[in-house]
Short mmCIF file of C-alpha atoms in Angstrom, two decimals:
data_model
loop_
_atom_site.label_atom_id
_atom_site.label_comp_id
_atom_site.label_asym_id
_atom_site.label_seq_id
_atom_site.Cartn_x
_atom_site.Cartn_y
_atom_site.Cartn_z
CA MET A 1 28.93 -106.65 -72.13
CA LYS A 2 32.65 -107.14 -71.46
CA LYS A 3 33.39 -103.54 -72.33
CA LEU A 4 30.61 -102.32 -70.04
CA ILE A 5 31.93 -104.32 -67.10
CA TYR A 6 35.47 -103.14 -67.73
CA VAL A 7 34.44 -99.46 -68.02
CA ALA A 8 32.27 -99.72 -64.90
CA ALA A 9 35.14 -101.27 -62.98
CA TYR A 10 37.49 -98.43 -63.84
CA ILE A 11 34.91 -95.76 -63.03
CA LEU A 12 34.15 -97.36 -59.68
CA ALA A 13 37.85 -97.81 -58.99
CA LEU A 14 38.36 -94.05 -59.14
CA GLY A 15 35.88 -93.48 -56.32
CA PHE A 16 37.16 -96.08 -53.89
CA VAL A 17 39.32 -95.56 -50.83
CA ALA A 18 41.48 -98.07 -49.02
CA CYS A 19 39.74 -100.87 -47.11
CA ALA A 20 41.14 -103.15 -44.45
CA SER A 21 41.72 -106.83 -45.11
CA ASP A 22 40.91 -109.55 -42.59
CA ASP A 23 44.47 -109.47 -41.26
CA GLY A 24 44.28 -105.70 -40.63
CA GLU A 25 46.52 -104.66 -43.52
CA PRO A 26 44.96 -101.92 -45.66
CA ILE A 27 44.00 -102.92 -49.19
CA ASP A 28 43.13 -100.73 -52.12
CA CYS A 29 39.54 -101.58 -53.08
CA GLY A 30 39.95 -99.75 -56.36
CA GLN A 31 42.89 -101.93 -57.36
CA THR A 32 41.00 -105.00 -56.17
CA LEU A 33 38.06 -104.06 -58.40
CA VAL A 34 40.33 -103.47 -61.39
CA LYS A 35 41.93 -106.89 -60.86
CA LEU A 36 38.45 -108.40 -60.48
CA ALA A 37 37.38 -106.91 -63.82
CA GLU A 38 40.54 -108.11 -65.56
CA LEU A 39 40.15 -111.64 -64.20
CA GLY A 40 36.44 -111.64 -65.07
CA ASN A 41 37.24 -110.67 -68.66
CA ALA A 42 39.96 -113.33 -68.86
CA TYR A 43 37.51 -115.94 -67.56
CA ARG A 44 34.82 -114.93 -70.08
CA GLU A 45 37.36 -115.23 -72.91
CA ASP A 46 38.66 -118.61 -71.69
CA ALA A 47 36.47 -120.44 -69.19
CA SER A 48 39.27 -122.71 -68.00
CA ILE A 49 39.37 -124.06 -64.47
CA ASP A 50 42.48 -121.95 -63.70
CA ASN A 51 40.77 -118.74 -64.89
CA CYS A 52 37.65 -119.68 -62.96
CA ASN A 53 39.63 -120.22 -59.75
CA ALA A 54 41.49 -116.90 -60.18
CA TYR A 55 38.23 -115.02 -60.80
CA ARG A 56 36.53 -116.78 -57.87
CA SER A 57 39.43 -115.87 -55.57
CA ALA A 58 39.25 -112.22 -56.65
CA LEU A 59 35.47 -112.16 -56.06
CA GLU A 60 35.89 -113.65 -52.60
CA SER A 61 38.62 -111.15 -51.74
CA TYR A 62 36.49 -108.24 -52.92
CA LEU A 63 33.50 -109.41 -50.88
CA ASN A 64 35.48 -110.43 -47.79
CA ASN A 65 37.17 -107.04 -47.59
CA SER A 66 33.88 -105.12 -47.64
CA CYS A 67 34.71 -103.25 -50.82
CA SER A 68 31.13 -103.28 -52.15
CA LEU A 69 29.53 -99.85 -52.29
CA ASN A 70 26.05 -100.99 -51.28
CA ASP A 71 23.88 -104.05 -50.63
CA GLU A 72 22.65 -104.22 -54.25
CA GLU A 73 26.21 -104.34 -55.60
CA LYS A 74 27.16 -106.93 -52.97
CA LEU A 75 24.17 -109.08 -53.94
CA GLY A 76 25.23 -108.89 -57.60
CA TRP A 77 28.76 -110.07 -56.79
CA GLU A 78 27.38 -112.84 -54.55
CA LYS A 79 25.18 -114.05 -57.44
CA GLU A 80 28.21 -114.03 -59.72
CA LEU A 81 30.07 -116.11 -57.14
CA ALA A 82 27.14 -118.55 -56.92
CA ILE A 83 27.10 -118.91 -60.70
CA LEU A 84 30.80 -119.75 -60.70
CA GLY A 85 30.29 -122.56 -58.22
CA ASP A 86 33.41 -124.42 -57.14
CA CYS A 87 35.05 -124.18 -60.61
CA THR A 88 35.20 -127.95 -61.04
CA THR A 89 32.75 -127.79 -63.94
CA SER A 90 34.32 -124.94 -65.89
CA GLY A 91 32.87 -124.45 -69.36
CA ILE A 92 29.28 -125.35 -68.44
CA ILE A 93 26.74 -122.73 -69.55
CA CYS A 94 24.61 -121.22 -66.77
CA ARG A 95 21.74 -118.74 -66.93
CA ILE A 96 19.65 -116.93 -64.38
CA CYS A 97 16.04 -117.93 -65.06
CA SER A 98 12.74 -117.02 -63.44
CA ASN A 99 9.69 -119.22 -62.99
CA SER A 100 6.71 -118.10 -60.91
CA ASP A 101 8.68 -115.02 -59.75
CA VAL A 102 11.50 -117.20 -58.35
CA SER A 103 14.96 -116.63 -59.87
CA LEU A 104 17.36 -119.55 -60.02
CA VAL A 105 20.77 -120.25 -61.47
CA VAL A 106 20.25 -123.03 -64.02
CA CYS A 107 23.22 -124.73 -65.67
CA ARG A 108 23.52 -127.03 -68.67
CA GLY A 109 25.18 -130.22 -67.53
CA LEU A 110 27.53 -132.28 -69.63
CA ASN A 111 24.56 -134.53 -70.50
CA GLY A 112 22.55 -131.55 -71.84
CA ASN A 113 20.05 -131.51 -68.97
CA ALA A 114 19.25 -128.57 -66.73
CA TYR A 115 20.90 -128.58 -63.32
CA ILE A 116 19.71 -126.56 -60.33
CA ASP A 117 21.85 -126.62 -57.18
CA ASN A 118 24.07 -129.24 -58.87
CA GLU A 119 21.12 -131.63 -59.25
CA ASP A 120 19.92 -132.96 -62.61
CA ILE A 121 16.24 -132.04 -62.83
CA GLY A 122 15.68 -134.39 -65.78
CA ILE A 123 14.66 -131.67 -68.25
CA PRO A 124 16.79 -130.72 -71.24
CA PHE A 125 18.47 -127.37 -70.64
CA ALA A 126 17.15 -125.89 -73.91
CA LYS A 127 13.56 -126.85 -73.00
CA TYR A 128 13.91 -125.37 -69.49
CA VAL A 129 15.21 -122.10 -70.94
CA GLU A 130 12.42 -122.07 -73.54
CA LEU A 131 9.75 -122.42 -70.83
CA SER A 132 11.34 -119.90 -68.47
CA THR A 133 12.19 -116.22 -68.45
CA CYS A 134 15.97 -116.20 -68.65
CA LEU A 135 18.63 -113.60 -69.30
CA ASP A 136 19.30 -113.24 -73.02
CA ASP A 137 22.21 -115.00 -74.72
CA GLU A 138 24.44 -111.94 -74.42
CA ASN A 139 24.26 -112.27 -70.64
CA ASP A 140 24.89 -116.01 -70.49
CA THR A 141 27.64 -116.98 -68.16
CA GLU A 142 30.02 -119.82 -68.60
CA GLN A 143 31.13 -121.91 -65.71
#
């Protein structure tokens, strides 16, 4: 998965042109995407709070500078940002799960329960995942 993200980032970087930042200075969206991929890989290797904050900052910069190619890509990056949260709970496992055709980001709290929107729903995370349709283990995200 990491290799796929990294390869995709470099391929997309080749097709990008300069974008303008909020302060009017031009930015290179390709370079921003490469940095985003590097920070994402670093975060997946070590889900520390510092790596989470760096990755979150790069995601916000990428989105705020309108570097996304289309709405689908933008939605994907926004979901990634939502999964990261505020980085205060780095290392917590989160998955995107569906129940009754509704997809939610569900995280395993420090107590082992499932959390949705930072609220303990009182169900063990493993049981929630078992009863839901969630992304496979390879696509788990750490927070």
